[in-house]
């Protein structure tokens, strides 16, 4: 195997420094299989040659490698429970607090199925005339390009998108399905590295941060949760993946059981002020 322990260690260290993702021994085959296309596309005969080029601080090449190794698994209305929690618990709370558009951040959104699933959910659940804004983010420029296009092939729409939603919220675009304008006008996308200081962004009522923390070590998880909390409105809501929790990592978020899942609420303003005074 071309992926020697030393080469794997170098790549794993790079991915951890750039994206906070931990690649443990046993993932050598995954790393090699994902880097071979990158090596070929960038004119390198082997993954080893590609790794040597990385040592010269080629920022563009580093970005390509990191993007190739980040996980881009997604589907429509994944796990369902979070979307039920959004309509039954979160939206009534958000709507009672303000009349402005509902703002939601879909972090690490991959090719866009999650933010478009959120948009469909809001189209059905919000009262007439109530606006919404959804920001999707990802580390991969390729995933963001696909998300902005709002186009999905037949195989992709077959992974969890109900037929009624398909014909209502999408239109044919050749061999693909494209989100209708009234959906797309409410979505925006930008590159965000969750393991670095966040770029300027508005405050959100809800953040979807699902199936992301499982790839991070505790210290990185803690830092990411702290950054997310800073962009949530007081009393805002956080949704994590089924195998994720803030328990033992962040004591500020309040865990709220809902059905067969749990969601997390940021402190209200009064609690935030008390915390800030205590720290002073």
Protein backbone atom coordinates (compact mmCIF):
# COMPACT_ATOMS: atom_id res chain seq x y z
CA UNK A 1 0.00 0.00 0.00
CA UNK A 2 1.28 3.41 -0.94
CA UNK A 3 -0.20 5.00 2.20
CA UNK A 4 2.67 4.47 4.65
CA UNK A 5 2.25 5.26 8.37
CA UNK A 6 4.43 8.36 7.96
CA UNK A 7 2.43 9.61 4.98
CA UNK A 8 -0.87 8.93 6.74
CA UNK A 9 0.37 10.78 9.83
CA UNK A 10 1.35 13.79 7.74
CA UNK A 11 -2.03 13.96 5.99
CA UNK A 12 -3.95 13.37 9.23
CA UNK A 13 -2.03 16.20 10.90
CA UNK A 14 -2.77 18.52 7.97
CA UNK A 15 -6.50 17.78 8.07
CA UNK A 16 -6.59 18.27 11.83
CA UNK A 17 -4.81 21.64 11.62
CA UNK A 18 -6.90 22.90 8.71
CA UNK A 19 -10.35 21.50 9.55
CA UNK A 20 -10.23 20.07 13.08
CA UNK A 21 -11.22 16.62 11.81
CA UNK A 22 -9.51 13.62 13.40
CA UNK A 23 -8.35 10.81 11.10
CA UNK A 24 -7.37 7.83 13.21
CA UNK A 25 -5.26 4.82 12.13
CA UNK A 26 -7.40 2.41 10.17
CA UNK A 27 -8.52 5.12 7.72
CA UNK A 28 -5.51 4.68 5.44
CA UNK A 29 -7.54 3.17 2.61
CA UNK A 30 -10.09 6.01 2.80
CA UNK A 31 -7.35 8.64 2.64
CA UNK A 32 -5.58 6.96 -0.27
CA UNK A 33 -8.75 6.40 -2.29
CA UNK A 34 -9.87 10.02 -1.87
CA UNK A 35 -6.47 11.53 -2.63
CA UNK A 36 -5.74 9.54 -5.78
CA UNK A 37 -8.19 11.63 -7.89
CA UNK A 38 -6.68 14.82 -6.41
CA UNK A 39 -3.18 13.62 -7.27
CA UNK A 40 -4.20 12.83 -10.85
CA UNK A 41 -6.05 16.15 -11.28
CA UNK A 42 -3.05 18.14 -10.05
CA UNK A 43 -0.46 16.35 -12.18
CA UNK A 44 1.05 14.02 -9.58
CA UNK A 45 1.77 10.38 -10.38
CA UNK A 46 1.28 9.18 -6.81
CA UNK A 47 -0.28 10.23 -3.53
CA UNK A 48 3.25 10.38 -2.13
CA UNK A 49 4.20 12.94 -4.75
CA UNK A 50 1.10 14.92 -3.86
CA UNK A 51 2.07 14.85 -0.18
CA UNK A 52 5.55 16.14 -0.98
CA UNK A 53 3.99 19.06 -2.85
CA UNK A 54 1.88 19.81 0.20
CA UNK A 55 5.04 20.34 2.25
CA UNK A 56 5.85 23.42 0.17
CA UNK A 57 2.95 25.37 1.70
CA UNK A 58 0.80 25.34 -1.42
CA UNK A 59 -2.42 26.82 0.04
CA UNK A 60 -4.64 25.98 -2.95
CA UNK A 61 -3.44 22.37 -2.96
CA UNK A 62 -3.96 22.07 0.79
CA UNK A 63 -7.54 23.24 0.33
CA UNK A 64 -8.17 20.62 -2.35
CA UNK A 65 -6.79 17.85 -0.13
CA UNK A 66 -8.74 18.91 2.94
CA UNK A 67 -11.97 19.20 0.95
CA UNK A 68 -11.43 15.74 -0.53
CA UNK A 69 -11.11 14.24 2.95
CA UNK A 70 -14.05 15.92 4.66
CA UNK A 71 -17.25 13.91 4.86
CA UNK A 72 -20.05 14.91 2.46
CA UNK A 73 -22.79 12.44 3.39
CA UNK A 74 -26.32 13.85 3.38
CA UNK A 75 -29.94 13.14 2.47
CA UNK A 76 -33.35 14.82 2.52
CA UNK A 77 -35.01 15.35 5.93
CA UNK A 78 -32.27 13.24 7.49
CA UNK A 79 -33.52 11.38 10.60
CA UNK A 80 -36.86 13.29 10.42
CA UNK A 81 -36.97 13.90 14.20
CA UNK A 82 -35.12 17.25 14.04
CA UNK A 83 -37.59 18.54 11.46
CA UNK A 84 -40.50 17.50 13.65
CA UNK A 85 -38.86 19.34 16.55
CA UNK A 86 -38.44 22.38 14.30
CA UNK A 87 -42.15 22.57 13.43
CA UNK A 88 -43.65 21.45 16.75
CA UNK A 89 -41.36 23.06 19.33
CA UNK A 90 -38.88 25.53 17.87
CA UNK A 91 -40.98 27.53 15.42
CA UNK A 92 -43.80 28.32 17.88
CA UNK A 93 -41.16 29.67 20.27
CA UNK A 94 -39.40 31.73 17.59
CA UNK A 95 -42.63 33.11 16.13
CA UNK A 96 -43.82 34.24 19.56
CA UNK A 97 -40.67 36.31 20.11
CA UNK A 98 -40.53 38.41 16.94
CA UNK A 99 -42.26 39.30 13.68
CA UNK A 100 -39.05 39.49 11.61
CA UNK A 101 -38.00 36.76 9.17
CA UNK A 102 -36.93 33.50 10.76
CA UNK A 103 -33.17 33.01 10.35
CA UNK A 104 -31.61 29.55 10.25
CA UNK A 105 -28.01 28.44 9.67
CA UNK A 106 -27.37 25.01 8.18
CA UNK A 107 -23.71 24.43 9.02
CA UNK A 108 -21.61 21.89 7.10
CA UNK A 109 -24.49 21.54 4.63
CA UNK A 110 -22.64 19.40 2.07
CA UNK A 111 -24.43 19.45 -1.31
CA UNK A 112 -27.46 21.31 0.07
CA UNK A 113 -30.13 18.74 0.89
CA UNK A 114 -30.40 19.93 4.49
CA UNK A 115 -30.96 23.67 3.85
CA UNK A 116 -33.44 22.89 1.08
CA UNK A 117 -35.21 20.44 3.43
CA UNK A 118 -35.41 23.23 6.01
CA UNK A 119 -36.83 25.60 3.38
CA UNK A 120 -39.54 23.11 2.42
CA UNK A 121 -40.39 22.64 6.09
CA UNK A 122 -40.73 26.40 6.59
CA UNK A 123 -42.81 26.81 3.43
CA UNK A 124 -45.35 24.44 4.98
CA UNK A 125 -45.15 25.54 8.61
CA UNK A 126 -44.85 29.33 8.61
CA UNK A 127 -47.95 31.52 8.64
CA UNK A 128 -48.75 33.35 5.41
CA UNK A 129 -46.55 36.37 4.88
CA UNK A 130 -43.90 35.34 7.39
CA UNK A 131 -40.47 35.42 5.76
CA UNK A 132 -37.43 33.28 6.35
CA UNK A 133 -33.72 33.33 5.54
CA UNK A 134 -31.51 30.25 5.47
CA UNK A 135 -27.73 30.34 5.25
CA UNK A 136 -25.94 27.15 4.28
CA UNK A 137 -22.22 26.79 4.83
CA UNK A 138 -19.55 24.24 4.12
CA UNK A 139 -15.79 23.93 3.96
CA UNK A 140 -15.87 22.67 0.38
CA UNK A 141 -16.21 25.14 -2.48
CA UNK A 142 -17.42 22.31 -4.72
CA UNK A 143 -20.25 21.48 -2.29
CA UNK A 144 -21.17 25.16 -2.09
CA UNK A 145 -21.27 25.42 -5.88
CA UNK A 146 -23.69 22.53 -6.01
CA UNK A 147 -25.80 23.96 -3.19
CA UNK A 148 -26.09 27.36 -4.86
CA UNK A 149 -27.19 25.70 -8.09
CA UNK A 150 -30.05 24.00 -6.25
CA UNK A 151 -29.97 21.11 -8.73
CA UNK A 152 -30.18 17.43 -7.86
CA UNK A 153 -30.14 14.32 -10.00
CA UNK A 154 -32.74 11.56 -9.80
CA UNK A 155 -30.62 9.40 -7.51
CA UNK A 156 -30.21 12.29 -5.08
CA UNK A 157 -33.91 13.20 -4.94
CA UNK A 158 -34.74 9.53 -4.37
CA UNK A 159 -32.87 9.65 -1.07
CA UNK A 160 -35.70 10.85 1.15
CA UNK A 161 -37.49 13.57 -0.83
CA UNK A 162 -41.24 12.82 -0.94
CA UNK A 163 -42.76 12.83 -4.42
CA UNK A 164 -45.27 15.53 -3.44
CA UNK A 165 -42.44 17.83 -2.31
CA UNK A 166 -40.47 17.08 -5.46
CA UNK A 167 -43.24 18.21 -7.82
CA UNK A 168 -44.22 21.17 -5.60
CA UNK A 169 -40.84 22.69 -4.85
CA UNK A 170 -38.72 21.58 -7.82
CA UNK A 171 -38.92 21.81 -11.58
CA UNK A 172 -37.30 19.81 -14.33
CA UNK A 173 -33.92 21.09 -15.58
CA UNK A 174 -32.81 18.59 -18.19
CA UNK A 175 -31.96 15.35 -16.39
CA UNK A 176 -31.97 17.12 -13.02
CA UNK A 177 -34.46 18.75 -10.65
CA UNK A 178 -33.98 22.41 -9.77
CA UNK A 179 -35.45 24.20 -6.75
CA UNK A 180 -38.12 26.71 -7.72
CA UNK A 181 -37.25 30.43 -7.46
CA UNK A 182 -39.44 31.10 -4.41
CA UNK A 183 -37.32 28.59 -2.48
CA UNK A 184 -33.93 29.64 -3.80
CA UNK A 185 -34.49 33.34 -3.13
CA UNK A 186 -34.51 32.62 0.61
CA UNK A 187 -31.23 30.69 0.65
CA UNK A 188 -27.63 31.89 0.61
CA UNK A 189 -24.38 29.96 0.87
CA UNK A 190 -20.87 30.78 2.01
CA UNK A 191 -17.66 29.02 2.95
CA UNK A 192 -17.21 28.66 6.70
CA UNK A 193 -14.50 26.77 8.56
CA UNK A 194 -16.06 25.90 11.90
CA UNK A 195 -12.61 25.46 13.42
CA UNK A 196 -11.59 29.06 12.72
CA UNK A 197 -13.06 32.41 13.79
CA UNK A 198 -16.42 32.82 12.10
CA UNK A 199 -16.85 35.44 9.37
CA UNK A 200 -19.33 38.30 9.92
CA UNK A 201 -22.84 36.88 9.93
CA UNK A 202 -26.26 37.82 11.35
CA UNK A 203 -27.76 36.37 14.50
CA UNK A 204 -29.75 33.19 13.97
CA UNK A 205 -32.84 31.78 15.62
CA UNK A 206 -31.81 28.20 14.85
CA UNK A 207 -28.56 26.45 13.94
CA UNK A 208 -28.43 22.99 12.40
CA UNK A 209 -25.01 21.53 13.29
CA UNK A 210 -25.75 17.91 12.61
CA UNK A 211 -23.29 15.02 12.33
CA UNK A 212 -20.29 17.35 12.53
CA UNK A 213 -19.08 17.23 16.13
CA UNK A 214 -18.56 13.46 15.96
CA UNK A 215 -15.41 14.07 13.88
CA UNK A 216 -13.86 16.46 16.42
CA UNK A 217 -11.93 16.02 19.66
CA UNK A 218 -13.47 17.44 22.89
CA UNK A 219 -11.47 20.69 22.82
CA UNK A 220 -12.48 21.36 19.21
CA UNK A 221 -16.11 20.52 19.98
CA UNK A 222 -16.06 22.98 22.86
CA UNK A 223 -14.62 25.75 20.67
CA UNK A 224 -17.13 25.11 17.87
CA UNK A 225 -20.10 25.16 20.26
CA UNK A 226 -18.85 28.42 21.75
CA UNK A 227 -18.62 30.02 18.29
CA UNK A 228 -22.08 28.81 17.37
CA UNK A 229 -23.56 30.16 20.58
CA UNK A 230 -22.17 33.61 19.79
CA UNK A 231 -24.25 33.82 16.60
CA UNK A 232 -27.48 32.55 18.15
CA UNK A 233 -30.14 34.97 19.31
CA UNK A 234 -30.83 34.83 23.05
CA UNK A 235 -32.85 31.69 23.65
CA UNK A 236 -31.96 30.43 20.16
CA UNK A 237 -31.95 26.76 19.28
CA UNK A 238 -29.26 24.26 18.28
CA UNK A 239 -29.90 20.91 16.60
CA UNK A 240 -27.21 18.21 16.63
CA UNK A 241 -26.95 14.75 15.10
CA UNK A 242 -28.54 11.71 16.71
CA UNK A 243 -25.19 10.55 18.11
CA UNK A 244 -24.12 13.99 19.34
CA UNK A 245 -24.69 15.96 22.53
CA UNK A 246 -23.40 19.01 24.38
CA UNK A 247 -23.36 16.99 27.62
CA UNK A 248 -19.88 16.89 29.09
CA UNK A 249 -18.66 19.39 26.50
CA UNK A 250 -20.67 22.59 27.00
CA UNK A 251 -22.62 23.35 30.16
CA UNK A 252 -24.25 26.54 28.83
CA UNK A 253 -26.69 25.00 26.36
CA UNK A 254 -29.86 23.62 27.92
CA UNK A 255 -30.81 20.14 26.76
CA UNK A 256 -34.54 19.92 25.90
CA UNK A 257 -35.98 16.42 25.26
CA UNK A 258 -38.45 16.39 22.36
CA UNK A 259 -40.03 13.10 21.33
CA UNK A 260 -37.28 10.61 20.56
CA UNK A 261 -34.57 13.23 20.26
CA UNK A 262 -33.20 16.25 22.11
CA UNK A 263 -32.58 19.83 21.05
CA UNK A 264 -30.52 22.52 22.75
CA UNK A 265 -31.41 26.04 23.79
CA UNK A 266 -28.98 28.92 24.23
CA UNK A 267 -29.34 31.09 27.34
CA UNK A 268 -31.82 33.94 27.38
CA UNK A 269 -30.30 37.41 27.52
CA UNK A 270 -30.66 37.66 31.29
CA UNK A 271 -28.66 34.48 31.80
CA UNK A 272 -25.99 35.66 29.37
CA UNK A 273 -25.59 38.93 31.26
CA UNK A 274 -25.25 37.12 34.59
CA UNK A 275 -22.57 34.90 33.06
CA UNK A 276 -20.67 37.91 31.71
CA UNK A 277 -20.79 39.75 35.04
CA UNK A 278 -19.61 36.64 36.85
CA UNK A 279 -16.65 36.33 34.49
CA UNK A 280 -15.68 39.95 35.12
